[in-house]
GROMACS .gro file of N, CA and C in nm:
model
  462
    1LEU      N    1  -1.335   2.968 -12.285
    1LEU     CA    2  -1.334   2.817 -12.317
    1LEU      C    3  -1.484   2.765 -12.402
    2GLY      N    4  -1.549   2.761 -12.360
    2GLY     CA    5  -1.682   2.692 -12.429
    2GLY      C    6  -1.777   2.632 -12.285
    3ARG      N    7  -1.699   2.632 -12.221
    3ARG     CA    8  -1.688   2.512 -12.137
    3ARG      C    9  -1.798   2.593 -11.985
    4THR      N   10  -1.905   2.543 -11.964
    4THR     CA   11  -1.940   2.574 -11.805
    4THR      C   12  -1.827   2.538 -11.633
    5MET      N   13  -1.874   2.641 -11.564
    5MET     CA   14  -1.771   2.645 -11.459
    5MET      C   15  -1.805   2.429 -11.367
    6HIS      N   16  -1.946   2.384 -11.391
    6HIS     CA   17  -1.983   2.332 -11.356
    6HIS      C   18  -1.960   2.186 -11.418
    7GLU      N   19  -1.883   2.214 -11.571
    7GLU     CA   20  -1.813   2.135 -11.669
    7GLU      C   21  -1.647   2.107 -11.625
    8LEU      N   22  -1.594   2.209 -11.614
    8LEU     CA   23  -1.419   2.266 -11.548
    8LEU      C   24  -1.454   2.213 -11.367
    9PHE      N   25  -1.482   2.239 -11.247
    9PHE     CA   26  -1.520   2.233 -11.185
    9PHE      C   27  -1.552   2.111 -11.088
   10PRO      N   28  -1.498   2.104 -10.971
   10PRO     CA   29  -1.579   2.034 -10.866
   10PRO      C   30  -1.706   2.057 -10.851
   11PRO      N   31  -1.843   2.000 -10.767
   11PRO     CA   32  -1.963   2.100 -10.766
   11PRO      C   33  -1.933   2.132 -10.601
   12GLU      N   34  -1.817   2.153 -10.564
   12GLU     CA   35  -1.876   2.272 -10.451
   12GLU      C   36  -1.779   2.365 -10.484
   13THR      N   37  -1.671   2.349 -10.628
   13THR     CA   38  -1.616   2.466 -10.598
   13THR      C   39  -1.678   2.518 -10.688
   14ALA      N   40  -1.765   2.480 -10.830
   14ALA     CA   41  -1.839   2.524 -10.936
   14ALA      C   42  -1.961   2.634 -10.895
   15ALA      N   43  -2.026   2.555 -10.754
   15ALA     CA   44  -2.133   2.612 -10.657
   15ALA      C   45  -2.083   2.775 -10.599
   16ARG      N   46  -2.005   2.689 -10.500
   16ARG     CA   47  -1.916   2.887 -10.508
   16ARG      C   48  -1.886   3.011 -10.583
   17PHE      N   49  -1.814   2.892 -10.727
   17PHE     CA   50  -1.815   3.049 -10.829
   17PHE      C   51  -1.937   3.134 -10.890
   18ALA      N   52  -1.987   2.999 -10.886
   18ALA     CA   53  -2.190   3.061 -10.935
   18ALA      C   54  -2.207   3.166 -10.817
   19GLY      N   55  -2.177   3.117 -10.745
   19GLY     CA   56  -2.245   3.214 -10.604
   19GLY      C   57  -2.162   3.379 -10.636
   20LEU      N   58  -2.041   3.382 -10.655
   20LEU     CA   59  -1.925   3.453 -10.639
   20LEU      C   60  -1.969   3.630 -10.789
   21VAL      N   61  -1.990   3.462 -10.886
   21VAL     CA   62  -2.075   3.553 -11.025
   21VAL      C   63  -2.181   3.613 -10.945
   22ARG      N   64  -2.337   3.552 -10.931
   22ARG     CA   65  -2.442   3.605 -10.890
   22ARG      C   66  -2.404   3.788 -10.786
   23GLN      N   67  -2.285   3.728 -10.713
   23GLN     CA   68  -2.317   3.863 -10.626
   23GLN      C   69  -2.273   4.003 -10.709
   24ALA      N   70  -2.089   3.973 -10.757
   24ALA     CA   71  -2.060   4.055 -10.859
   24ALA      C   72  -2.202   4.073 -10.968
   25LEU      N   73  -2.254   4.023 -11.026
   25LEU     CA   74  -2.374   4.098 -11.074
   25LEU      C   75  -2.495   4.138 -11.063
   26ASP      N   76  -2.531   4.109 -10.912
   26ASP     CA   77  -2.639   4.222 -10.797
   26ASP      C   78  -2.529   4.292 -10.749
   27THR      N   79  -2.456   4.305 -10.735
   27THR     CA   80  -2.401   4.392 -10.670
   27THR      C   81  -2.367   4.583 -10.789
   28ARG      N   82  -2.346   4.474 -10.840
   28ARG     CA   83  -2.223   4.620 -10.989
   28ARG      C   84  -2.075   4.643 -10.986
   29ALA      N   85  -2.095   4.536 -10.931
   29ALA     CA   86  -1.927   4.597 -10.848
   29ALA      C   87  -1.847   4.421 -10.833
   30PRO      N   88  -1.667   4.441 -10.842
   30PRO     CA   89  -1.614   4.349 -10.827
   30PRO      C   90  -1.632   4.307 -10.726
   31VAL      N   91  -1.563   4.158 -10.755
   31VAL     CA   92  -1.632   4.003 -10.549
   31VAL      C   93  -1.421   3.957 -10.564
   32THR      N   94  -1.391   3.972 -10.490
   32THR     CA   95  -1.209   3.958 -10.517
   32THR      C   96  -1.256   3.771 -10.453
   33CYS      N   97  -1.142   3.683 -10.461
   33CYS     CA   98  -1.138   3.553 -10.370
   33CYS      C   99  -1.067   3.481 -10.410
   34ASP      N  100  -1.009   3.397 -10.263
   34ASP     CA  101  -0.931   3.330 -10.285
   34ASP      C  102  -0.901   3.162 -10.271
   35TYR      N  103  -0.940   3.076 -10.384
   35TYR     CA  104  -0.904   2.935 -10.406
   35TYR      C  105  -0.804   2.889 -10.404
   36ALA      N  106  -0.816   2.700 -10.409
   36ALA     CA  107  -0.704   2.618 -10.459
   36ALA      C  108  -0.771   2.512 -10.553
   37LEU      N  109  -0.734   2.462 -10.662
   37LEU     CA  110  -0.764   2.393 -10.685
   37LEU      C  111  -0.628   2.273 -10.693
   38PRO      N  112  -0.695   2.119 -10.663
   38PRO     CA  113  -0.645   2.017 -10.774
   38PRO      C  114  -0.518   1.994 -10.795
   39VAL      N  115  -0.407   1.937 -10.878
   39VAL     CA  116  -0.341   1.905 -10.935
   39VAL      C  117  -0.273   1.739 -10.885
   40THR      N  118  -0.266   1.752 -11.041
   40THR     CA  119  -0.105   1.625 -10.995
   40THR      C  120  -0.059   1.622 -10.901
   41ALA      N  121   0.002   1.694 -10.948
   41ALA     CA  122   0.130   1.744 -10.818
   41ALA      C  123   0.108   1.816 -10.646
   42GLY      N  124  -0.013   1.800 -10.633
   42GLY     CA  125  -0.063   1.920 -10.497
   42GLY      C  126  -0.201   1.966 -10.556
   43GLU      N  127  -0.145   2.109 -10.529
   43GLU     CA  128  -0.303   2.230 -10.512
   43GLU      C  129  -0.227   2.351 -10.574
   44ARG      N  130  -0.271   2.419 -10.662
   44ARG     CA  131  -0.241   2.533 -10.717
   44ARG      C  132  -0.359   2.602 -10.629
   45HIS      N  133  -0.300   2.795 -10.630
   45HIS     CA  134  -0.371   2.850 -10.534
   45HIS      C  135  -0.372   2.959 -10.614
   46PHE      N  136  -0.510   3.016 -10.624
   46PHE     CA  137  -0.516   3.135 -10.696
   46PHE      C  138  -0.611   3.238 -10.606
   47SER      N  139  -0.593   3.316 -10.690
   47SER     CA  140  -0.631   3.450 -10.631
   47SER      C  141  -0.742   3.554 -10.749
   48ALA      N  142  -0.868   3.538 -10.725
   48ALA     CA  143  -0.914   3.614 -10.843
   48ALA      C  144  -1.051   3.739 -10.794
   49THR      N  145  -1.047   3.820 -10.915
   49THR     CA  146  -1.138   3.852 -10.921
   49THR      C  147  -1.307   3.875 -11.053
   50VAL      N  148  -1.393   3.866 -10.955
   50VAL     CA  149  -1.497   3.849 -11.062
   50VAL      C  150  -1.567   4.016 -11.082
   51SER      N  151  -1.560   4.054 -11.233
   51SER     CA  152  -1.603   4.171 -11.187
   51SER      C  153  -1.736   4.203 -11.362
   52PRO      N  154  -1.836   4.289 -11.299
   52PRO     CA  155  -1.954   4.324 -11.378
   52PRO      C  156  -1.912   4.376 -11.502
   53MET      N  157  -1.938   4.285 -11.609
   53MET     CA  158  -1.990   4.391 -11.736
   53MET      C  159  -2.037   4.484 -11.733
   54SER      N  160  -2.017   4.602 -11.814
   54SER     CA  161  -2.082   4.692 -11.813
   54SER      C  162  -2.250   4.741 -11.865
   55GLU      N  163  -2.228   4.560 -11.936
   55GLU     CA  164  -2.370   4.593 -12.008
   55GLU      C  165  -2.414   4.462 -11.981
   56GLY      N  166  -2.526   4.395 -11.938
   56GLY     CA  167  -2.590   4.260 -11.975
   56GLY      C  168  -2.578   4.170 -11.824
   57ARG      N  169  -2.498   4.046 -11.832
   57ARG     CA  170  -2.527   3.969 -11.765
   57ARG      C  171  -2.436   3.830 -11.716
   58GLN      N  172  -2.317   3.952 -11.796
   58GLN     CA  173  -2.189   3.874 -11.792
   58GLN      C  174  -2.065   3.946 -11.672
   59VAL      N  175  -1.916   3.846 -11.663
   59VAL     CA  176  -1.855   3.922 -11.587
   59VAL      C  177  -1.736   3.849 -11.663
   60VAL      N  178  -1.583   3.874 -11.620
   60VAL     CA  179  -1.483   3.867 -11.616
   60VAL      C  180  -1.393   3.801 -11.555
   61TRP      N  181  -1.362   3.735 -11.491
   61TRP     CA  182  -1.326   3.651 -11.462
   61TRP      C  183  -1.152   3.654 -11.399
   62VAL      N  184  -1.086   3.752 -11.372
   62VAL     CA  185  -0.940   3.723 -11.421
   62VAL      C  186  -0.836   3.679 -11.249
   63ALA      N  187  -0.769   3.526 -11.276
   63ALA     CA  188  -0.690   3.495 -11.170
   63ALA      C  189  -0.561   3.460 -11.164
   64ARG      N  190  -0.513   3.513 -11.096
   64ARG     CA  191  -0.350   3.472 -11.056
   64ARG      C  192  -0.314   3.344 -10.957
   65ASP      N  193  -0.243   3.265 -11.020
   65ASP     CA  194  -0.150   3.163 -10.987
   65ASP      C  195  -0.049   3.276 -10.886
   66VAL      N  196  -0.135   3.227 -10.732
   66VAL     CA  197  -0.064   3.306 -10.613
   66VAL      C  198   0.047   3.164 -10.594
   67THR      N  199   0.020   3.013 -10.632
   67THR     CA  200   0.115   2.913 -10.550
   67THR      C  201   0.264   2.955 -10.480
   68ALA      N  202   0.338   3.025 -10.623
   68ALA     CA  203   0.480   3.013 -10.572
   68ALA      C  204   0.514   3.140 -10.457
   69ALA      N  205   0.380   3.273 -10.500
   69ALA     CA  206   0.394   3.347 -10.376
   69ALA      C  207   0.330   3.250 -10.273
   70ARG      N  208   0.276   3.190 -10.230
   70ARG     CA  209   0.211   3.099 -10.059
   70ARG      C  210   0.322   3.075 -10.036
   71VAL      N  211   0.382   2.985 -10.114
   71VAL     CA  212   0.531   2.887 -10.081
   71VAL      C  213   0.623   2.985 -10.014
   72ALA      N  214   0.642   3.061 -10.111
   72ALA     CA  215   0.751   3.123 -10.014
   72ALA      C  216   0.726   3.246  -9.948
   73ALA      N  217   0.613   3.294  -9.890
   73ALA     CA  218   0.513   3.338  -9.784
   73ALA      C  219   0.496   3.263  -9.659
   74GLU      N  220   0.562   3.115  -9.657
   74GLU     CA  221   0.490   2.986  -9.587
   74GLU      C  222   0.699   2.972  -9.556
   75ALA      N  223   0.747   2.905  -9.612
   75ALA     CA  224   0.902   2.933  -9.589
   75ALA      C  225   0.970   3.084  -9.535
   76LEU      N  226   0.899   3.160  -9.558
   76LEU     CA  227   0.970   3.294  -9.455
   76LEU      C  228   0.929   3.274  -9.335
   77ALA      N  229   0.774   3.225  -9.275
   77ALA     CA  230   0.713   3.252  -9.177
   77ALA      C  231   0.786   3.069  -9.083
   78GLU      N  232   0.801   3.055  -9.172
   78GLU     CA  233   0.870   2.925  -9.093
   78GLU      C  234   1.065   2.945  -9.033
   79ARG      N  235   1.062   3.065  -9.134
   79ARG     CA  236   1.227   3.094  -9.112
   79ARG      C  237   1.193   3.195  -9.021
   80GLU      N  238   1.119   3.321  -9.017
   80GLU     CA  239   1.088   3.354  -8.877
   80GLU      C  240   1.055   3.280  -8.703
   81ARG      N  241   0.974   3.151  -8.729
   81ARG     CA  242   0.996   3.093  -8.652
   81ARG      C  243   1.104   3.020  -8.606
   82GLN      N  244   1.167   3.016  -8.708
   82GLN     CA  245   1.295   2.974  -8.616
   82GLN      C  246   1.442   3.075  -8.618
   83LEU      N  247   1.464   3.147  -8.659
   83LEU     CA  248   1.484   3.246  -8.559
   83LEU      C  249   1.402   3.308  -8.442
   84ARG      N  250   1.337   3.300  -8.431
   84ARG     CA  251   1.241   3.350  -8.269
   84ARG      C  252   1.261   3.267  -8.217
   85GLN      N  253   1.318   3.120  -8.206
   85GLN     CA  254   1.336   3.013  -8.142
   85GLN      C  255   1.496   3.063  -8.125
   86ALA      N  256   1.522   3.094  -8.203
   86ALA     CA  257   1.714   3.073  -8.236
   86ALA      C  258   1.725   3.210  -8.140
   87GLN      N  259   1.633   3.273  -8.126
   87GLN     CA  260   1.734   3.409  -8.024
   87GLN      C  261   1.628   3.400  -7.907
   88LYS      N  262   1.548   3.286  -7.857
   88LYS     CA  263   1.544   3.227  -7.756
   88LYS      C  264   1.609   3.177  -7.658
   89MET      N  265   1.745   3.128  -7.741
   89MET     CA  266   1.839   3.000  -7.722
   89MET      C  267   1.900   3.092  -7.692
   90GLU      N  268   1.939   3.199  -7.788
   90GLU     CA  269   2.076   3.245  -7.716
   90GLU      C  270   2.044   3.339  -7.602
   91ALA      N  271   1.870   3.400  -7.583
   91ALA     CA  272   1.890   3.476  -7.441
   91ALA      C  273   1.874   3.373  -7.364
   92ILE      N  274   1.861   3.271  -7.326
   92ILE     CA  275   1.802   3.171  -7.234
   92ILE      C  276   1.964   3.154  -7.144
   93GLY      N  277   2.067   3.131  -7.348
   93GLY     CA  278   2.188   3.134  -7.307
   93GLY      C  279   2.297   3.225  -7.270
   94ARG      N  280   2.218   3.317  -7.271
   94ARG     CA  281   2.310   3.449  -7.174
   94ARG      C  282   2.225   3.506  -7.064
   95LEU      N  283   2.106   3.378  -6.989
   95LEU     CA  284   2.089   3.436  -6.873
   95LEU      C  285   2.105   3.298  -6.792
   96ALA      N  286   2.141   3.202  -6.908
   96ALA     CA  287   2.220   3.063  -6.764
   96ALA      C  288   2.390   3.154  -6.768
   97GLY      N  289   2.446   3.177  -6.826
   97GLY     CA  290   2.586   3.267  -6.803
   97GLY      C  291   2.603   3.306  -6.739
   98GLY      N  292   2.454   3.422  -6.724
   98GLY     CA  293   2.445   3.526  -6.606
   98GLY      C  294   2.469   3.495  -6.477
   99ILE      N  295   2.405   3.413  -6.465
   99ILE     CA  296   2.328   3.299  -6.296
   99ILE      C  297   2.490   3.282  -6.336
  100ALA      N  298   2.526   3.189  -6.416
  100ALA     CA  299   2.661   3.089  -6.313
  100ALA      C  300   2.733   3.171  -6.334
  101HIS      N  301   2.710   3.260  -6.392
  101HIS     CA  302   2.832   3.405  -6.305
  101HIS      C  303   2.881   3.402  -6.131
  102ASP      N  304   2.725   3.472  -6.146
  102ASP     CA  305   2.738   3.546  -6.061
  102ASP      C  306   2.727   3.372  -5.895
  103PHE      N  307   2.638   3.278  -5.983
  103PHE     CA  308   2.607   3.179  -5.888
  103PHE      C  309   2.815   3.146  -5.846
  104ASN      N  310   2.877   3.126  -5.906
  104ASN     CA  311   3.044   3.035  -5.929
  104ASN      C  312   3.122   3.206  -5.776
  105ASN      N  313   3.079   3.329  -5.818
  105ASN     CA  314   3.148   3.431  -5.694
  105ASN      C  315   3.071   3.338  -5.601
  106LEU      N  316   2.941   3.282  -5.630
  106LEU     CA  317   2.947   3.275  -5.421
  106LEU      C  318   2.968   3.191  -5.357
  107LEU      N  319   2.992   3.096  -5.493
  107LEU     CA  320   3.078   2.968  -5.437
  107LEU      C  321   3.200   2.948  -5.447
  108THR      N  322   3.293   3.049  -5.473
  108THR     CA  323   3.470   3.134  -5.448
  108THR      C  324   3.425   3.188  -5.295
  109ALA      N  325   3.367   3.233  -5.273
  109ALA     CA  326   3.376   3.260  -5.101
  109ALA      C  327   3.295   3.148  -5.004
  110ILE      N  328   3.213   3.073  -5.074
  110ILE     CA  329   3.178   2.954  -5.036
  110ILE      C  330   3.330   2.876  -5.030
  111GLY      N  331   3.359   2.844  -5.103
  111GLY     CA  332   3.490   2.715  -5.112
  111GLY      C  333   3.581   2.824  -4.972
  112THR      N  334   3.648   2.979  -5.009
  112THR     CA  335   3.809   3.002  -4.940
  112THR      C  336   3.776   3.041  -4.787
  113THR      N  337   3.651   3.091  -4.811
  113THR     CA  338   3.605   3.006  -4.622
  113THR      C  339   3.606   2.845  -4.555
  114ALA      N  340   3.545   2.800  -4.670
  114ALA     CA  341   3.554   2.606  -4.645
  114ALA      C  342   3.727   2.621  -4.580
  115GLU      N  343   3.831   2.616  -4.707
  115GLU     CA  344   3.878   2.624  -4.708
  115GLU      C  345   4.010   2.698  -4.580
  116LEU      N  346   3.985   2.851  -4.499
  116LEU     CA  347   3.984   2.860  -4.395
  116LEU      C  348   3.952   2.779  -4.250
  117LEU      N  349   3.859   2.775  -4.331
  117LEU     CA  350   3.786   2.692  -4.144
  117LEU      C  351   3.884   2.584  -4.135
  118VAL      N  352   3.921   2.440  -4.299
  118VAL     CA  353   3.964   2.347  -4.253
  118VAL      C  354   4.115   2.353  -4.190
  119GLU      N  355   4.183   2.512  -4.127
  119GLU     CA  356   4.356   2.511  -4.109
  119GLU      C  357   4.274   2.538  -3.953
  120ASP      N  358   4.179   2.594  -3.929
  120ASP     CA  359   4.130   2.653  -3.766
  120ASP      C  360   4.058   2.480  -3.713
  121VAL      N  361   4.030   2.405  -3.792
  121VAL     CA  362   3.927   2.284  -3.740
  121VAL      C  363   4.049   2.185  -3.701
  122PRO      N  364   4.093   2.093  -3.569
  122PRO     CA  365   4.161   1.967  -3.579
  122PRO      C  366   4.077   1.866  -3.599
  123ALA      N  367   4.201   1.782  -3.717
  123ALA     CA  368   4.174   1.665  -3.760
  123ALA      C  369   4.075   1.592  -3.669
  124GLY      N  370   4.016   1.508  -3.726
  124GLY     CA  371   3.935   1.397  -3.680
  124GLY      C  372   3.805   1.461  -3.592
  125SER      N  373   3.802   1.613  -3.560
  125SER     CA  374   3.635   1.699  -3.532
  125SER      C  375   3.536   1.666  -3.613
  126SER      N  376   3.441   1.603  -3.526
  126SER     CA  377   3.314   1.600  -3.635
  126SER      C  378   3.281   1.781  -3.741
  127LEU      N  379   3.286   1.913  -3.679
  127LEU     CA  380   3.322   2.003  -3.710
  127LEU      C  381   3.382   2.012  -3.871
  128ARG      N  382   3.544   1.920  -3.884
  128ARG     CA  383   3.609   1.922  -3.987
  128ARG      C  384   3.582   1.839  -4.083
  129GLU      N  385   3.506   1.741  -4.028
  129GLU     CA  386   3.373   1.658  -4.174
  129GLU      C  387   3.249   1.731  -4.198
  130ASP      N  388   3.214   1.822  -4.137
  130ASP     CA  389   3.146   1.933  -4.229
  130ASP      C  390   3.183   1.978  -4.325
  131VAL      N  391   3.312   2.060  -4.194
  131VAL     CA  392   3.367   2.172  -4.301
  131VAL      C  393   3.443   2.080  -4.447
  132GLU      N  394   3.453   1.984  -4.426
  132GLU     CA  395   3.529   1.928  -4.574
  132GLU      C  396   3.434   1.844  -4.657
  133GLU      N  397   3.300   1.821  -4.613
  133GLU     CA  398   3.206   1.762  -4.711
  133GLU      C  399   3.143   1.921  -4.724
  134ILE      N  400   3.118   2.074  -4.709
  134ILE     CA  401   3.108   2.206  -4.772
  134ILE      C  402   3.256   2.185  -4.894
  135ARG      N  403   3.376   2.146  -4.810
  135ARG     CA  404   3.466   2.165  -4.950
  135ARG      C  405   3.450   2.080  -5.064
  136ARG      N  406   3.391   1.917  -5.039
  136ARG     CA  407   3.320   1.923  -5.223
  136ARG      C  408   3.199   1.947  -5.241
  137THR      N  409   3.124   1.930  -5.197
  137THR     CA  410   2.975   1.995  -5.166
  137THR      C  411   3.000   2.121  -5.289
  138THR      N  412   3.110   2.227  -5.269
  138THR     CA  413   3.158   2.398  -5.382
  138THR      C  414   3.237   2.240  -5.477
  139ALA      N  415   3.323   2.202  -5.427
  139ALA     CA  416   3.357   2.098  -5.577
  139ALA      C  417   3.283   2.075  -5.701
  140ARG      N  418   3.193   2.015  -5.663
  140ARG     CA  419   3.085   1.938  -5.721
  140ARG      C  420   2.999   2.063  -5.745
  141ALA      N  421   2.964   2.186  -5.697
  141ALA     CA  422   2.884   2.301  -5.807
  141ALA      C  423   2.927   2.399  -5.887
  142THR      N  424   3.134   2.417  -5.841
  142THR     CA  425   3.162   2.472  -5.942
  142THR      C  426   3.181   2.418  -6.068
  143ALA      N  427   3.211   2.227  -6.031
  143ALA     CA  428   3.193   2.201  -6.221
  143ALA      C  429   3.048   2.234  -6.288
  144LEU      N  430   2.929   2.157  -6.182
  144LEU     CA  431   2.803   2.193  -6.253
  144LEU      C  432   2.759   2.323  -6.290
  145THR      N  433   2.848   2.454  -6.231
  145THR     CA  434   2.850   2.649  -6.264
  145THR      C  435   2.951   2.594  -6.384
  146ARG      N  436   3.031   2.570  -6.412
  146ARG     CA  437   3.125   2.547  -6.511
  146ARG      C  438   3.042   2.462  -6.658
  147GLN      N  439   2.957   2.391  -6.580
  147GLN     CA  440   2.884   2.337  -6.737
  147GLN      C  441   2.767   2.476  -6.772
  148LEU      N  442   2.713   2.495  -6.702
  148LEU     CA  443   2.625   2.665  -6.714
  148LEU      C  444   2.727   2.745  -6.813
  149LEU      N  445   2.841   2.800  -6.745
  149LEU     CA  446   2.864   2.886  -6.847
  149LEU      C  447   2.925   2.798  -6.954
  150ALA      N  448   2.971   2.729  -6.992
  150ALA     CA  449   2.996   2.665  -7.105
  150ALA      C  450   2.849   2.692  -7.176
  151PHE      N  451   2.711   2.636  -7.126
  151PHE     CA  452   2.606   2.659  -7.208
  151PHE      C  453   2.608   2.774  -7.281
  152GLY      N  454   2.593   2.908  -7.178
  152GLY     CA  455   2.623   3.000  -7.203
  152GLY      C  456   2.635   3.088  -7.288
  153ARG      N  457   2.805   3.039  -7.269
  153ARG     CA  458   2.909   3.049  -7.453
  153ARG      C  459   2.859   3.029  -7.526
  154ALA      N  460   2.813   2.893  -7.548
  154ALA     CA  461   2.768   2.806  -7.666
  154ALA      C  462   2.676   2.879  -7.722
   0.00000   0.00000   0.00000
């Protein structure tokens, strides 16, 4: 290209790249790095290897644009997060359904007992009013249980 890193890149990026070149030349071993460069529509992400030439103080810089792979990996991570969230909600639904089913069994026993008691308690008795309150409360709890069962099935 005939231009230096300092002509092509912002100062901090050029300084980082110069350090990578020095490291590759000093160690006589390839150095890898990942970096992003600003472009008109955001950023492009690259993965590069800086390898020293067999002779002299020259390097070969091979960079690969990994923007698409990075975007795909981020999209996959988001879908996995959404799947985990959906699985949690499904588990909560199953738990709610199981609790509602067990609770409904208890309410059936309470409601049946209250029905039997109301037949044995004389009208006007304070005990009868208590049993009637048990029946009303059981009916409200049964309605709530139906909502939980519906949530568990959804």
